[in-house]
Each structure stands twice: as structure tokens, then as C-alpha cells.
PDB file of C-alpha atoms in Angstrom:
ATOM      1  CA  UNK D   1      -6.998 -60.336  -8.765  1.00 40.00           C
ATOM      2  CA  UNK D   2      -5.975 -58.662  -5.502  1.00 45.00           C
ATOM      3  CA  UNK D   3      -8.391 -56.305  -3.795  1.00 47.00           C
ATOM      4  CA  UNK D   4      -7.573 -52.601  -3.997  1.00 46.00           C
ATOM      5  CA  UNK D   5      -5.491 -51.133  -1.197  1.00 47.00           C
ATOM      6  CA  UNK D   6      -7.627 -50.470   1.853  1.00 48.00           C
ATOM      7  CA  UNK D   7     -10.511 -52.596   0.537  1.00 46.00           C
ATOM      8  CA  UNK D   8     -11.761 -55.543   2.539  1.00 45.00           C
ATOM      9  CA  UNK D   9     -11.816 -58.879   0.656  1.00 51.00           C
ATOM     10  CA  UNK D  10     -15.328 -60.244   0.230  1.00 54.00           C
ATOM     11  CA  UNK D  11     -16.225 -63.447   2.035  1.00 55.00           C
ATOM     12  CA  UNK D  12     -16.924 -66.486  -0.199  1.00 65.00           C
ATOM     13  CA  UNK D  13     -20.467 -66.658   1.185  1.00 69.00           C
ATOM     14  CA  UNK D  14     -21.013 -63.052   0.194  1.00 67.00           C
ATOM     15  CA  UNK D  15     -19.771 -63.808  -3.315  1.00 72.00           C
ATOM     16  CA  UNK D  16     -22.020 -66.877  -3.553  1.00 77.00           C
ATOM     17  CA  UNK D  17     -25.026 -64.855  -2.399  1.00 80.00           C
ATOM     18  CA  UNK D  18     -24.195 -62.131  -4.917  1.00 87.00           C
ATOM     19  CA  UNK D  19     -24.078 -64.696  -7.743  1.00 86.00           C
ATOM     20  CA  UNK D  20     -27.333 -66.243  -6.540  1.00 87.00           C
ATOM     21  CA  UNK D  21     -29.015 -62.847  -6.682  1.00 87.00           C
ATOM     22  CA  UNK D  22     -27.646 -62.315 -10.182  1.00 92.00           C
ATOM     23  CA  UNK D  23     -28.638 -65.680 -11.595  1.00 93.00           C
ATOM     24  CA  UNK D  24     -32.156 -65.303 -10.201  1.00 92.00           C
ATOM     25  CA  UNK D  25     -32.255 -61.598 -11.200  1.00 93.00           C
ATOM     26  CA  UNK D  26     -33.275 -60.570  -7.700  1.00 91.00           C
ATOM     27  CA  UNK D  27     -34.423 -57.036  -8.560  1.00 91.00           C
ATOM     28  CA  UNK D  28     -36.672 -58.288 -11.344  1.00 91.00           C
ATOM     29  CA  UNK D  29     -37.955 -61.141  -9.180  1.00 93.00           C
ATOM     30  CA  UNK D  30     -38.810 -58.758  -6.342  1.00 94.00           C
ATOM     31  CA  UNK D  31     -40.749 -56.483  -8.714  1.00 93.00           C
ATOM     32  CA  UNK D  32     -42.686 -59.522  -9.965  1.00 94.00           C
ATOM     33  CA  UNK D  33     -43.448 -60.595  -6.393  1.00 95.00           C
ATOM     34  CA  UNK D  34     -44.659 -57.039  -5.718  1.00 95.00           C
ATOM     35  CA  UNK D  35     -47.154 -57.402  -8.590  1.00 96.00           C
ATOM     36  CA  UNK D  36     -48.364 -60.747  -7.258  1.00 97.00           C
ATOM     37  CA  UNK D  37     -48.817 -59.374  -3.743  1.00 97.00           C
ATOM     38  CA  UNK D  38     -50.783 -56.429  -5.133  1.00 97.00           C
ATOM     39  CA  UNK D  39     -53.057 -58.869  -6.962  1.00 97.00           C
ATOM     40  CA  UNK D  40     -53.518 -60.859  -3.746  1.00 97.00           C
ATOM     41  CA  UNK D  41     -54.510 -57.760  -1.784  1.00 97.00           C
ATOM     42  CA  UNK D  42     -57.045 -56.876  -4.471  1.00 97.00           C
ATOM     43  CA  UNK D  43     -58.607 -60.344  -4.437  1.00 95.00           C
ATOM     44  CA  UNK D  44     -58.503 -61.182  -0.731  1.00 94.00           C
ATOM     45  CA  UNK D  45     -61.623 -60.605   1.329  1.00 91.00           C
ATOM     46  CA  UNK D  46     -59.491 -61.068   4.440  1.00 91.00           C
ATOM     47  CA  UNK D  47     -55.734 -60.474   4.289  1.00 91.00           C
ATOM     48  CA  UNK D  48     -53.722 -63.179   6.085  1.00 93.00           C
ATOM     49  CA  UNK D  49     -49.980 -63.296   6.656  1.00 94.00           C
ATOM     50  CA  UNK D  50     -49.300 -66.959   5.792  1.00 96.00           C
ATOM     51  CA  UNK D  51     -50.740 -66.829   2.248  1.00 95.00           C
ATOM     52  CA  UNK D  52     -48.780 -63.626   1.645  1.00 96.00           C
ATOM     53  CA  UNK D  53     -45.563 -65.348   2.720  1.00 96.00           C
ATOM     54  CA  UNK D  54     -46.277 -68.434   0.605  1.00 97.00           C
ATOM     55  CA  UNK D  55     -47.009 -66.247  -2.417  1.00 97.00           C
ATOM     56  CA  UNK D  56     -43.920 -64.082  -1.896  1.00 97.00           C
ATOM     57  CA  UNK D  57     -41.462 -66.942  -1.410  1.00 97.00           C
ATOM     58  CA  UNK D  58     -43.111 -69.248  -3.939  1.00 97.00           C
ATOM     59  CA  UNK D  59     -43.337 -66.434  -6.481  1.00 96.00           C
ATOM     60  CA  UNK D  60     -39.668 -65.551  -6.026  1.00 96.00           C
ATOM     61  CA  UNK D  61     -38.731 -69.194  -6.520  1.00 96.00           C
ATOM     62  CA  UNK D  62     -40.685 -69.429  -9.762  1.00 96.00           C
ATOM     63  CA  UNK D  63     -39.275 -66.198 -11.201  1.00 95.00           C
ATOM     64  CA  UNK D  64     -35.769 -67.048 -10.028  1.00 95.00           C
ATOM     65  CA  UNK D  65     -36.039 -70.483 -11.607  1.00 96.00           C
ATOM     66  CA  UNK D  66     -37.153 -68.973 -14.926  1.00 95.00           C
ATOM     67  CA  UNK D  67     -34.218 -66.584 -14.918  1.00 95.00           C
ATOM     68  CA  UNK D  68     -31.738 -69.325 -14.017  1.00 95.00           C
ATOM     69  CA  UNK D  69     -33.031 -71.587 -16.819  1.00 95.00           C
ATOM     70  CA  UNK D  70     -32.831 -68.605 -19.183  1.00 95.00           C
ATOM     71  CA  UNK D  71     -29.198 -67.943 -18.304  1.00 95.00           C
ATOM     72  CA  UNK D  72     -28.305 -71.613 -18.775  1.00 95.00           C
ATOM     73  CA  UNK D  73     -29.862 -71.625 -22.239  1.00 95.00           C
ATOM     74  CA  UNK D  74     -28.372 -68.280 -23.298  1.00 93.00           C
ATOM     75  CA  UNK D  75     -24.945 -68.634 -21.657  1.00 93.00           C
ATOM     76  CA  UNK D  76     -23.024 -68.556 -24.960  1.00 93.00           C
ATOM     77  CA  UNK D  77     -24.986 -65.547 -26.217  1.00 92.00           C
ATOM     78  CA  UNK D  78     -24.628 -63.754 -22.884  1.00 90.00           C
ATOM     79  CA  UNK D  79     -20.852 -64.001 -23.303  1.00 92.00           C
ATOM     80  CA  UNK D  80     -21.117 -61.924 -26.503  1.00 91.00           C
ATOM     81  CA  UNK D  81     -22.948 -58.951 -24.983  1.00 92.00           C
ATOM     82  CA  UNK D  82     -21.421 -56.223 -22.846  1.00 91.00           C
ATOM     83  CA  UNK D  83     -24.264 -56.073 -20.321  1.00 89.00           C
ATOM     84  CA  UNK D  84     -24.371 -59.852 -19.715  1.00 90.00           C
ATOM     85  CA  UNK D  85     -20.825 -61.132 -20.197  1.00 91.00           C
ATOM     86  CA  UNK D  86     -20.119 -60.866 -16.463  1.00 91.00           C
ATOM     87  CA  UNK D  87     -23.110 -62.954 -15.439  1.00 91.00           C
ATOM     88  CA  UNK D  88     -22.175 -65.927 -13.226  1.00 91.00           C
ATOM     89  CA  UNK D  89     -22.239 -68.605 -15.952  1.00 93.00           C
ATOM     90  CA  UNK D  90     -20.354 -66.905 -18.828  1.00 93.00           C
ATOM     91  CA  UNK D  91     -17.896 -65.477 -16.283  1.00 91.00           C
ATOM     92  CA  UNK D  92     -17.266 -68.994 -14.964  1.00 90.00           C
ATOM     93  CA  UNK D  93     -18.305 -68.310 -11.361  1.00 91.00           C
ATOM     94  CA  UNK D  94     -21.184 -70.825 -11.555  1.00 91.00           C
ATOM     95  CA  UNK D  95     -21.068 -74.037 -13.567  1.00 93.00           C
ATOM     96  CA  UNK D  96     -23.960 -75.036 -15.816  1.00 95.00           C
ATOM     97  CA  UNK D  97     -24.741 -78.066 -13.627  1.00 95.00           C
ATOM     98  CA  UNK D  98     -24.917 -75.843 -10.549  1.00 94.00           C
ATOM     99  CA  UNK D  99     -27.194 -73.371 -12.291  1.00 94.00           C
ATOM    100  CA  UNK D 100     -29.492 -76.186 -13.416  1.00 95.00           C
ATOM    101  CA  UNK D 101     -29.599 -77.551  -9.885  1.00 95.00           C
ATOM    102  CA  UNK D 102     -30.593 -74.119  -8.589  1.00 95.00           C
ATOM    103  CA  UNK D 103     -33.285 -73.745 -11.271  1.00 95.00           C
ATOM    104  CA  UNK D 104     -34.761 -77.212 -10.672  1.00 96.00           C
ATOM    105  CA  UNK D 105     -34.714 -76.853  -6.881  1.00 96.00           C
ATOM    106  CA  UNK D 106     -36.404 -73.447  -7.067  1.00 96.00           C
ATOM    107  CA  UNK D 107     -39.012 -74.768  -9.497  1.00 97.00           C
ATOM    108  CA  UNK D 108     -39.934 -77.615  -7.178  1.00 97.00           C
ATOM    109  CA  UNK D 109     -39.985 -75.372  -4.120  1.00 97.00           C
ATOM    110  CA  UNK D 110     -42.076 -72.775  -5.938  1.00 96.00           C
ATOM    111  CA  UNK D 111     -44.631 -75.297  -7.178  1.00 97.00           C
ATOM    112  CA  UNK D 112     -45.032 -76.794  -3.696  1.00 97.00           C
ATOM    113  CA  UNK D 113     -45.410 -73.403  -2.006  1.00 97.00           C
ATOM    114  CA  UNK D 114     -47.916 -72.139  -4.557  1.00 97.00           C
ATOM    115  CA  UNK D 115     -49.833 -75.429  -4.412  1.00 97.00           C
ATOM    116  CA  UNK D 116     -50.251 -74.899  -0.680  1.00 97.00           C
ATOM    117  CA  UNK D 117     -52.226 -71.796  -1.627  1.00 96.00           C
ATOM    118  CA  UNK D 118     -54.356 -73.627  -4.205  1.00 95.00           C
ATOM    119  CA  UNK D 119     -53.808 -75.809  -7.292  1.00 96.00           C
ATOM    120  CA  UNK D 120     -54.682 -73.061  -9.807  1.00 96.00           C
ATOM    121  CA  UNK D 121     -51.939 -70.820  -8.470  1.00 97.00           C
ATOM    122  CA  UNK D 122     -49.385 -73.616  -8.841  1.00 97.00           C
ATOM    123  CA  UNK D 123     -50.674 -74.338 -12.352  1.00 96.00           C
ATOM    124  CA  UNK D 124     -50.314 -70.730 -13.524  1.00 96.00           C
ATOM    125  CA  UNK D 125     -46.890 -70.473 -11.883  1.00 96.00           C
ATOM    126  CA  UNK D 126     -45.718 -73.607 -13.681  1.00 96.00           C
ATOM    127  CA  UNK D 127     -47.181 -72.335 -16.951  1.00 96.00           C
ATOM    128  CA  UNK D 128     -45.225 -69.098 -16.591  1.00 95.00           C
ATOM    129  CA  UNK D 129     -41.931 -70.996 -16.251  1.00 95.00           C
ATOM    130  CA  UNK D 130     -42.735 -73.163 -19.270  1.00 96.00           C
ATOM    131  CA  UNK D 131     -43.693 -70.215 -21.494  1.00 96.00           C
ATOM    132  CA  UNK D 132     -40.710 -68.118 -20.446  1.00 96.00           C
ATOM    133  CA  UNK D 133     -38.160 -70.909 -20.771  1.00 95.00           C
ATOM    134  CA  UNK D 134     -39.472 -73.031 -23.616  1.00 95.00           C
ATOM    135  CA  UNK D 135     -41.247 -70.475 -25.820  1.00 95.00           C
ATOM    136  CA  UNK D 136     -39.998 -66.929 -25.195  1.00 95.00           C
ATOM    137  CA  UNK D 137     -36.310 -67.694 -24.670  1.00 94.00           C
ATOM    138  CA  UNK D 138     -35.724 -69.743 -27.869  1.00 94.00           C
ATOM    139  CA  UNK D 139     -37.779 -67.309 -29.975  1.00 94.00           C
ATOM    140  CA  UNK D 140     -35.622 -64.296 -29.040  1.00 93.00           C
ATOM    141  CA  UNK D 141     -33.043 -65.155 -31.718  1.00 93.00           C
ATOM    142  CA  UNK D 142     -35.660 -66.145 -34.290  1.00 93.00           C
ATOM    143  CA  UNK D 143     -38.360 -63.482 -34.461  1.00 94.00           C
ATOM    144  CA  UNK D 144     -39.450 -60.167 -32.913  1.00 92.00           C
ATOM    145  CA  UNK D 145     -42.674 -62.002 -32.013  1.00 93.00           C
ATOM    146  CA  UNK D 146     -40.702 -63.305 -29.041  1.00 93.00           C
ATOM    147  CA  UNK D 147     -41.832 -60.186 -27.163  1.00 94.00           C
ATOM    148  CA  UNK D 148     -45.465 -61.163 -27.817  1.00 94.00           C
ATOM    149  CA  UNK D 149     -44.791 -64.670 -26.534  1.00 94.00           C
ATOM    150  CA  UNK D 150     -42.928 -63.300 -23.524  1.00 94.00           C
ATOM    151  CA  UNK D 151     -45.791 -60.958 -22.673  1.00 95.00           C
ATOM    152  CA  UNK D 152     -47.892 -63.959 -21.565  1.00 95.00           C
ATOM    153  CA  UNK D 153     -45.658 -65.183 -18.720  1.00 95.00           C
ATOM    154  CA  UNK D 154     -44.773 -61.574 -17.961  1.00 93.00           C
ATOM    155  CA  UNK D 155     -48.445 -60.707 -17.418  1.00 95.00           C
ATOM    156  CA  UNK D 156     -49.220 -63.620 -15.095  1.00 95.00           C
ATOM    157  CA  UNK D 157     -47.937 -62.240 -11.732  1.00 95.00           C
ATOM    158  CA  UNK D 158     -50.601 -59.528 -11.184  1.00 95.00           C
ATOM    159  CA  UNK D 159     -53.285 -62.056 -12.080  1.00 96.00           C
ATOM    160  CA  UNK D 160     -51.602 -64.785 -10.035  1.00 96.00           C
ATOM    161  CA  UNK D 161     -52.075 -62.844  -6.815  1.00 96.00           C
ATOM    162  CA  UNK D 162     -55.844 -62.689  -7.309  1.00 97.00           C
ATOM    163  CA  UNK D 163     -55.993 -66.412  -8.073  1.00 97.00           C
ATOM    164  CA  UNK D 164     -53.878 -67.099  -4.970  1.00 97.00           C
ATOM    165  CA  UNK D 165     -56.390 -65.165  -2.842  1.00 96.00           C
ATOM    166  CA  UNK D 166     -59.563 -66.612  -4.348  1.00 95.00           C
ATOM    167  CA  UNK D 167     -58.681 -69.916  -6.001  1.00 94.00           C
ATOM    168  CA  UNK D 168     -60.701 -68.757  -9.007  1.00 92.00           C
ATOM    169  CA  UNK D 169     -59.968 -67.363 -12.471  1.00 93.00           C
ATOM    170  CA  UNK D 170     -62.515 -64.967 -13.959  1.00 94.00           C
ATOM    171  CA  UNK D 171     -63.019 -61.451 -15.295  1.00 96.00           C
ATOM    172  CA  UNK D 172     -61.128 -59.861 -12.394  1.00 97.00           C
ATOM    173  CA  UNK D 173     -57.777 -61.663 -12.756  1.00 96.00           C
ATOM    174  CA  UNK D 174     -58.280 -61.586 -16.519  1.00 97.00           C
ATOM    175  CA  UNK D 175     -58.392 -57.790 -16.387  1.00 97.00           C
ATOM    176  CA  UNK D 176     -55.267 -57.658 -14.222  1.00 97.00           C
ATOM    177  CA  UNK D 177     -53.586 -59.943 -16.753  1.00 97.00           C
ATOM    178  CA  UNK D 178     -54.517 -57.672 -19.654  1.00 97.00           C
ATOM    179  CA  UNK D 179     -53.202 -54.553 -17.909  1.00 97.00           C
ATOM    180  CA  UNK D 180     -49.763 -56.093 -17.449  1.00 96.00           C
ATOM    181  CA  UNK D 181     -49.921 -57.801 -20.861  1.00 97.00           C
ATOM    182  CA  UNK D 182     -50.268 -54.551 -22.816  1.00 97.00           C
ATOM    183  CA  UNK D 183     -47.749 -52.829 -20.527  1.00 97.00           C
ATOM    184  CA  UNK D 184     -45.077 -55.346 -21.574  1.00 95.00           C
ATOM    185  CA  UNK D 185     -44.819 -53.998 -25.121  1.00 97.00           C
ATOM    186  CA  UNK D 186     -43.821 -50.354 -24.578  1.00 97.00           C
ATOM    187  CA  UNK D 187     -41.645 -51.454 -21.653  1.00 97.00           C
ATOM    188  CA  UNK D 188     -39.638 -54.105 -23.514  1.00 95.00           C
ATOM    189  CA  UNK D 189     -39.507 -52.250 -26.815  1.00 97.00           C
ATOM    190  CA  UNK D 190     -38.099 -49.223 -24.997  1.00 97.00           C
ATOM    191  CA  UNK D 191     -35.525 -51.525 -23.407  1.00 96.00           C
ATOM    192  CA  UNK D 192     -34.867 -53.134 -26.788  1.00 95.00           C
ATOM    193  CA  UNK D 193     -34.349 -49.680 -28.334  1.00 96.00           C
ATOM    194  CA  UNK D 194     -31.853 -48.752 -25.594  1.00 95.00           C
ATOM    195  CA  UNK D 195     -29.877 -51.972 -25.927  1.00 94.00           C
ATOM    196  CA  UNK D 196     -30.342 -52.651 -29.642  1.00 92.00           C
ATOM    197  CA  UNK D 197     -26.638 -52.736 -30.497  1.00 92.00           C
ATOM    198  CA  UNK D 198     -25.855 -55.096 -27.637  1.00 92.00           C
ATOM    199  CA  UNK D 199     -28.831 -57.327 -28.443  1.00 92.00           C
ATOM    200  CA  UNK D 200     -27.589 -57.577 -32.013  1.00 91.00           C
ATOM    201  CA  UNK D 201     -24.266 -58.924 -30.764  1.00 91.00           C
ATOM    202  CA  UNK D 202     -26.173 -61.776 -29.159  1.00 88.00           C
ATOM    203  CA  UNK D 203     -28.422 -62.275 -32.178  1.00 90.00           C
ATOM    204  CA  UNK D 204     -31.602 -61.204 -30.363  1.00 91.00           C
ATOM    205  CA  UNK D 205     -34.504 -59.761 -32.343  1.00 88.00           C
ATOM    206  CA  UNK D 206     -36.363 -57.564 -29.852  1.00 91.00           C
ATOM    207  CA  UNK D 207     -37.831 -54.651 -31.853  1.00 94.00           C
ATOM    208  CA  UNK D 208     -41.097 -55.241 -33.773  1.00 94.00           C
ATOM    209  CA  UNK D 209     -39.739 -54.014 -37.103  1.00 94.00           C
ATOM    210  CA  UNK D 210     -36.199 -55.136 -36.347  1.00 90.00           C
ATOM    211  CA  UNK D 211     -35.028 -51.512 -36.373  1.00 91.00           C
ATOM    212  CA  UNK D 212     -35.149 -48.309 -34.331  1.00 93.00           C
ATOM    213  CA  UNK D 213     -37.517 -46.678 -36.808  1.00 93.00           C
ATOM    214  CA  UNK D 214     -40.885 -44.965 -37.139  1.00 94.00           C
ATOM    215  CA  UNK D 215     -42.732 -48.292 -37.286  1.00 95.00           C
ATOM    216  CA  UNK D 216     -41.378 -49.395 -33.923  1.00 96.00           C
ATOM    217  CA  UNK D 217     -42.119 -45.986 -32.350  1.00 96.00           C
ATOM    218  CA  UNK D 218     -45.710 -46.030 -33.659  1.00 97.00           C
ATOM    219  CA  UNK D 219     -46.331 -49.501 -32.263  1.00 97.00           C
ATOM    220  CA  UNK D 220     -44.990 -48.387 -28.879  1.00 97.00           C
ATOM    221  CA  UNK D 221     -47.491 -45.518 -28.898  1.00 98.00           C
ATOM    222  CA  UNK D 222     -50.411 -47.763 -29.895  1.00 97.00           C
ATOM    223  CA  UNK D 223     -49.739 -50.353 -27.206  1.00 98.00           C
ATOM    224  CA  UNK D 224     -49.324 -47.592 -24.613  1.00 98.00           C
ATOM    225  CA  UNK D 225     -52.782 -46.282 -25.529  1.00 98.00           C
ATOM    226  CA  UNK D 226     -54.289 -49.765 -25.205  1.00 97.00           C
ATOM    227  CA  UNK D 227     -52.575 -50.149 -21.832  1.00 97.00           C
ATOM    228  CA  UNK D 228     -54.150 -46.902 -20.603  1.00 98.00           C
ATOM    229  CA  UNK D 229     -57.607 -47.952 -21.808  1.00 97.00           C
ATOM    230  CA  UNK D 230     -57.438 -51.362 -20.121  1.00 97.00           C
ATOM    231  CA  UNK D 231     -56.088 -49.827 -16.911  1.00 97.00           C
ATOM    232  CA  UNK D 232     -59.210 -47.686 -16.401  1.00 97.00           C
ATOM    233  CA  UNK D 233     -61.815 -50.248 -17.523  1.00 97.00           C
ATOM    234  CA  UNK D 234     -62.701 -51.272 -13.915  1.00 97.00           C
ATOM    235  CA  UNK D 235     -64.164 -47.792 -13.290  1.00 97.00           C
ATOM    236  CA  UNK D 236     -67.094 -48.734 -15.555  1.00 96.00           C
ATOM    237  CA  UNK D 237     -68.272 -51.530 -13.238  1.00 94.00           C
ATOM    238  CA  UNK D 238     -67.927 -54.347 -15.773  1.00 96.00           C
ATOM    239  CA  UNK D 239     -65.097 -56.278 -14.152  1.00 96.00           C
ATOM    240  CA  UNK D 240     -66.859 -58.117 -11.346  1.00 94.00           C
ATOM    241  CA  UNK D 241     -65.373 -57.524  -7.897  1.00 95.00           C
ATOM    242  CA  UNK D 242     -62.491 -55.535  -9.349  1.00 96.00           C
ATOM    243  CA  UNK D 243     -63.511 -51.903  -8.903  1.00 94.00           C
ATOM    244  CA  UNK D 244     -61.847 -48.552  -9.429  1.00 96.00           C
ATOM    245  CA  UNK D 245     -63.291 -45.294  -8.116  1.00 96.00           C
ATOM    246  CA  UNK D 246     -63.536 -42.244 -10.358  1.00 97.00           C
ATOM    247  CA  UNK D 247     -60.727 -40.337  -8.556  1.00 97.00           C
ATOM    248  CA  UNK D 248     -58.465 -43.395  -8.754  1.00 97.00           C
ATOM    249  CA  UNK D 249     -59.304 -43.889 -12.441  1.00 97.00           C
ATOM    250  CA  UNK D 250     -58.453 -40.244 -13.150  1.00 97.00           C
ATOM    251  CA  UNK D 251     -55.118 -40.685 -11.362  1.00 97.00           C
ATOM    252  CA  UNK D 252     -54.342 -43.871 -13.314  1.00 97.00           C
ATOM    253  CA  UNK D 253     -55.312 -42.112 -16.548  1.00 98.00           C
ATOM    254  CA  UNK D 254     -53.024 -39.157 -15.819  1.00 98.00           C
ATOM    255  CA  UNK D 255     -50.110 -41.481 -15.015  1.00 97.00           C
ATOM    256  CA  UNK D 256     -50.780 -43.239 -18.310  1.00 97.00           C
ATOM    257  CA  UNK D 257     -50.669 -39.903 -20.129  1.00 98.00           C
ATOM    258  CA  UNK D 258     -47.230 -39.260 -18.637  1.00 97.00           C
ATOM    259  CA  UNK D 259     -46.003 -42.553 -20.029  1.00 97.00           C
ATOM    260  CA  UNK D 260     -47.662 -41.766 -23.377  1.00 98.00           C
ATOM    261  CA  UNK D 261     -45.825 -38.445 -23.440  1.00 98.00           C
ATOM    262  CA  UNK D 262     -42.510 -40.277 -23.129  1.00 98.00           C
ATOM    263  CA  UNK D 263     -43.606 -42.617 -25.933  1.00 98.00           C
ATOM    264  CA  UNK D 264     -44.366 -39.602 -28.128  1.00 97.00           C
ATOM    265  CA  UNK D 265     -40.974 -38.132 -27.261  1.00 97.00           C
ATOM    266  CA  UNK D 266     -39.331 -41.331 -28.447  1.00 97.00           C
ATOM    267  CA  UNK D 267     -41.285 -41.073 -31.707  1.00 97.00           C
ATOM    268  CA  UNK D 268     -40.075 -37.486 -32.120  1.00 95.00           C
ATOM    269  CA  UNK D 269     -36.418 -37.868 -31.087  1.00 95.00           C
ATOM    270  CA  UNK D 270     -35.700 -41.577 -31.661  1.00 93.00           C
ATOM    271  CA  UNK D 271     -32.662 -41.572 -29.394  1.00 94.00           C
ATOM    272  CA  UNK D 272     -31.386 -43.729 -26.568  1.00 94.00           C
ATOM    273  CA  UNK D 273     -32.096 -41.099 -23.912  1.00 95.00           C
ATOM    274  CA  UNK D 274     -35.791 -40.955 -24.852  1.00 96.00           C
ATOM    275  CA  UNK D 275     -36.004 -44.748 -24.864  1.00 96.00           C
ATOM    276  CA  UNK D 276     -34.464 -44.879 -21.391  1.00 96.00           C
ATOM    277  CA  UNK D 277     -36.921 -42.268 -20.119  1.00 97.00           C
ATOM    278  CA  UNK D 278     -39.824 -44.309 -21.481  1.00 97.00           C
ATOM    279  CA  UNK D 279     -38.482 -47.512 -19.940  1.00 96.00           C
ATOM    280  CA  UNK D 280     -38.096 -45.884 -16.521  1.00 96.00           C
ATOM    281  CA  UNK D 281     -41.542 -44.281 -16.739  1.00 97.00           C
ATOM    282  CA  UNK D 282     -43.045 -47.684 -17.577  1.00 96.00           C
ATOM    283  CA  UNK D 283     -41.500 -49.252 -14.466  1.00 95.00           C
ATOM    284  CA  UNK D 284     -42.848 -46.385 -12.378  1.00 96.00           C
ATOM    285  CA  UNK D 285     -46.275 -46.635 -14.011  1.00 97.00           C
ATOM    286  CA  UNK D 286     -46.897 -50.325 -13.370  1.00 96.00           C
ATOM    287  CA  UNK D 287     -45.794 -50.061  -9.742  1.00 95.00           C
ATOM    288  CA  UNK D 288     -47.812 -46.924  -9.015  1.00 97.00           C
ATOM    289  CA  UNK D 289     -51.059 -48.118 -10.571  1.00 97.00           C
ATOM    290  CA  UNK D 290     -50.858 -51.321  -8.550  1.00 97.00           C
ATOM    291  CA  UNK D 291     -50.460 -49.208  -5.414  1.00 97.00           C
ATOM    292  CA  UNK D 292     -53.377 -46.994  -6.497  1.00 97.00           C
ATOM    293  CA  UNK D 293     -55.587 -50.037  -7.146  1.00 97.00           C
ATOM    294  CA  UNK D 294     -54.822 -51.492  -3.701  1.00 97.00           C
ATOM    295  CA  UNK D 295     -55.256 -48.220  -1.791  1.00 97.00           C
ATOM    296  CA  UNK D 296     -58.472 -47.495  -3.682  1.00 96.00           C
ATOM    297  CA  UNK D 297     -59.882 -50.891  -2.704  1.00 95.00           C
ATOM    298  CA  UNK D 298     -59.280 -50.335   1.000  1.00 93.00           C
ATOM    299  CA  UNK D 299     -60.476 -46.712   0.977  1.00 93.00           C
ATOM    300  CA  UNK D 300     -63.615 -47.287  -1.104  1.00 81.00           C
TER     301      UNK D 300
END
């Protein structure tokens, strides 16, 4: 296809970089790295640049590898859905062997970089790839419980940062894990509601009841409430070195109520627009509370 009149043709390197970003899902990977860095800042007694760089690059490699493996496995299903048919593999811009090479190389690089931080960080990073690729991905066409399985690797990044900073797993990273674990459900069910028709074309079962109905909306509300509760638990002083001041806890609680309001709107209206609003509010929520946690630590 010829470029439009007046448009500059894109350089092959630019196209290759664009496909690399797409096969590693760069925007998603960057948001995951953000969570990991927030966890590191919460756990570190002294913030140092080199561990931050190792965590950022190693974390991106691990997430990018997971996404590349996922797109290799789901390439035929991706070709059936409108939102994924132009991905590099189904569109023929990247061959399966090339995608596998990228995934394997990024896995090895990620494991090495995270191991340089400490062995536990590398272990949890490797576990996240295994769960995402070998458990969550195949279950997506089998059962709605795939979202439950996917919530485990999806909740690791926030926790991973603390482990990277301390080399230890305890109540503190466990709490960070639980916050992001419960957040996964309203986030992905809202996304599943938005894209239900397209997911059905690919044979994916993403909604808990299999339908955009009252049961799904109620479960979204319940998991949002649990997410809010877990998010403010550190204010009670029962989570070790992970603290949250009363003003910060109030702010986190209010942000949670905003997200709950969008969940209630979805229950009331049950339309795509409400689902999209909830999905966007969930992305905003998880990013903002991580910022609040970090700022609160350094101001307290």
C-alpha cells in the first residue's frame, strides 16, 4: 500500500520498533513496571538508582515476554477479533519463530536482571510468566475462572518491588499483593463487559456468569468493596513496616468510593459506556493509590 499523498514513508526500523512495542504491549508493560517501582520505593530503606534500573528493565522484559508468549499461543484467535486482528503475528508482520525468539530472549534477560537484585525477585518474576502463559492463557477459552487464575500473576508486580528492595516476603508484600489481586476483578470484568462481543468471536470466557447480567454486576461491586477494604488495612498498624497515615487512608478510601460509584452505575445501566467508565476509573485508582502510598511513606 502506498503512503497517502504528502505523508512520509515510515522507516523499516520504525516499523520494527512499533511491532516490538505491540507484541510486548508496551503501555501495559510500563504500567506494570510503575507498580513494581512503587513497591520498591515502599520497601527500600535507602533508594538507589541501580536497583531501580534493574527492576524497571528486568520487569519490562518479564512482562513483555509474557505478552509475546500470549500472542504466539493466541495468534489464531487474535485473527478472529476486531481489536487484535492487526497484531504483528496475525497480520503477518512478525513470524511465530521471531516472536518466540523475542519472548525467550526477554525471559532470559529478565530473569538475569531480577536475579541481580536477589533470587526471590527472579523467582516471583519467573512464576508470573509461568502462571500467565501456562495457566491463565489456556484457561481463557475454557472457563471464566481464567480471570481468577490471571489475577495471581497480575498481582505480583506491586509485591515484587518490595521483595526487590528487601529480599524478603512477608506481611508487607503480601498486603500489596492482595490490593492488586482484588483490583484485578472489577478491572478485567469491566473490560470483559466492554469487549464481550469481540471476546466471543475468539471464544474467550471472561465474565464470571458468562453474560452481561446482574450476577456479573453484583460480583464487580463485591470485589470492588473488598479492594477498598484491603487498600486501607495498613492504617490499622497490622501490616509490619507497611504503614498508611489517617489522611492518606481517607484519601484512598474516597478514591475507592469513586470507583465503587462507577461499579454501581454499571449495575444500574448495564451498558458499554458504564463499563468503560469503570475500567478507566480502575486504571486511575490503582495508579493513584500507589502514588499516595509512596508519598505518604516519605512524608510520614
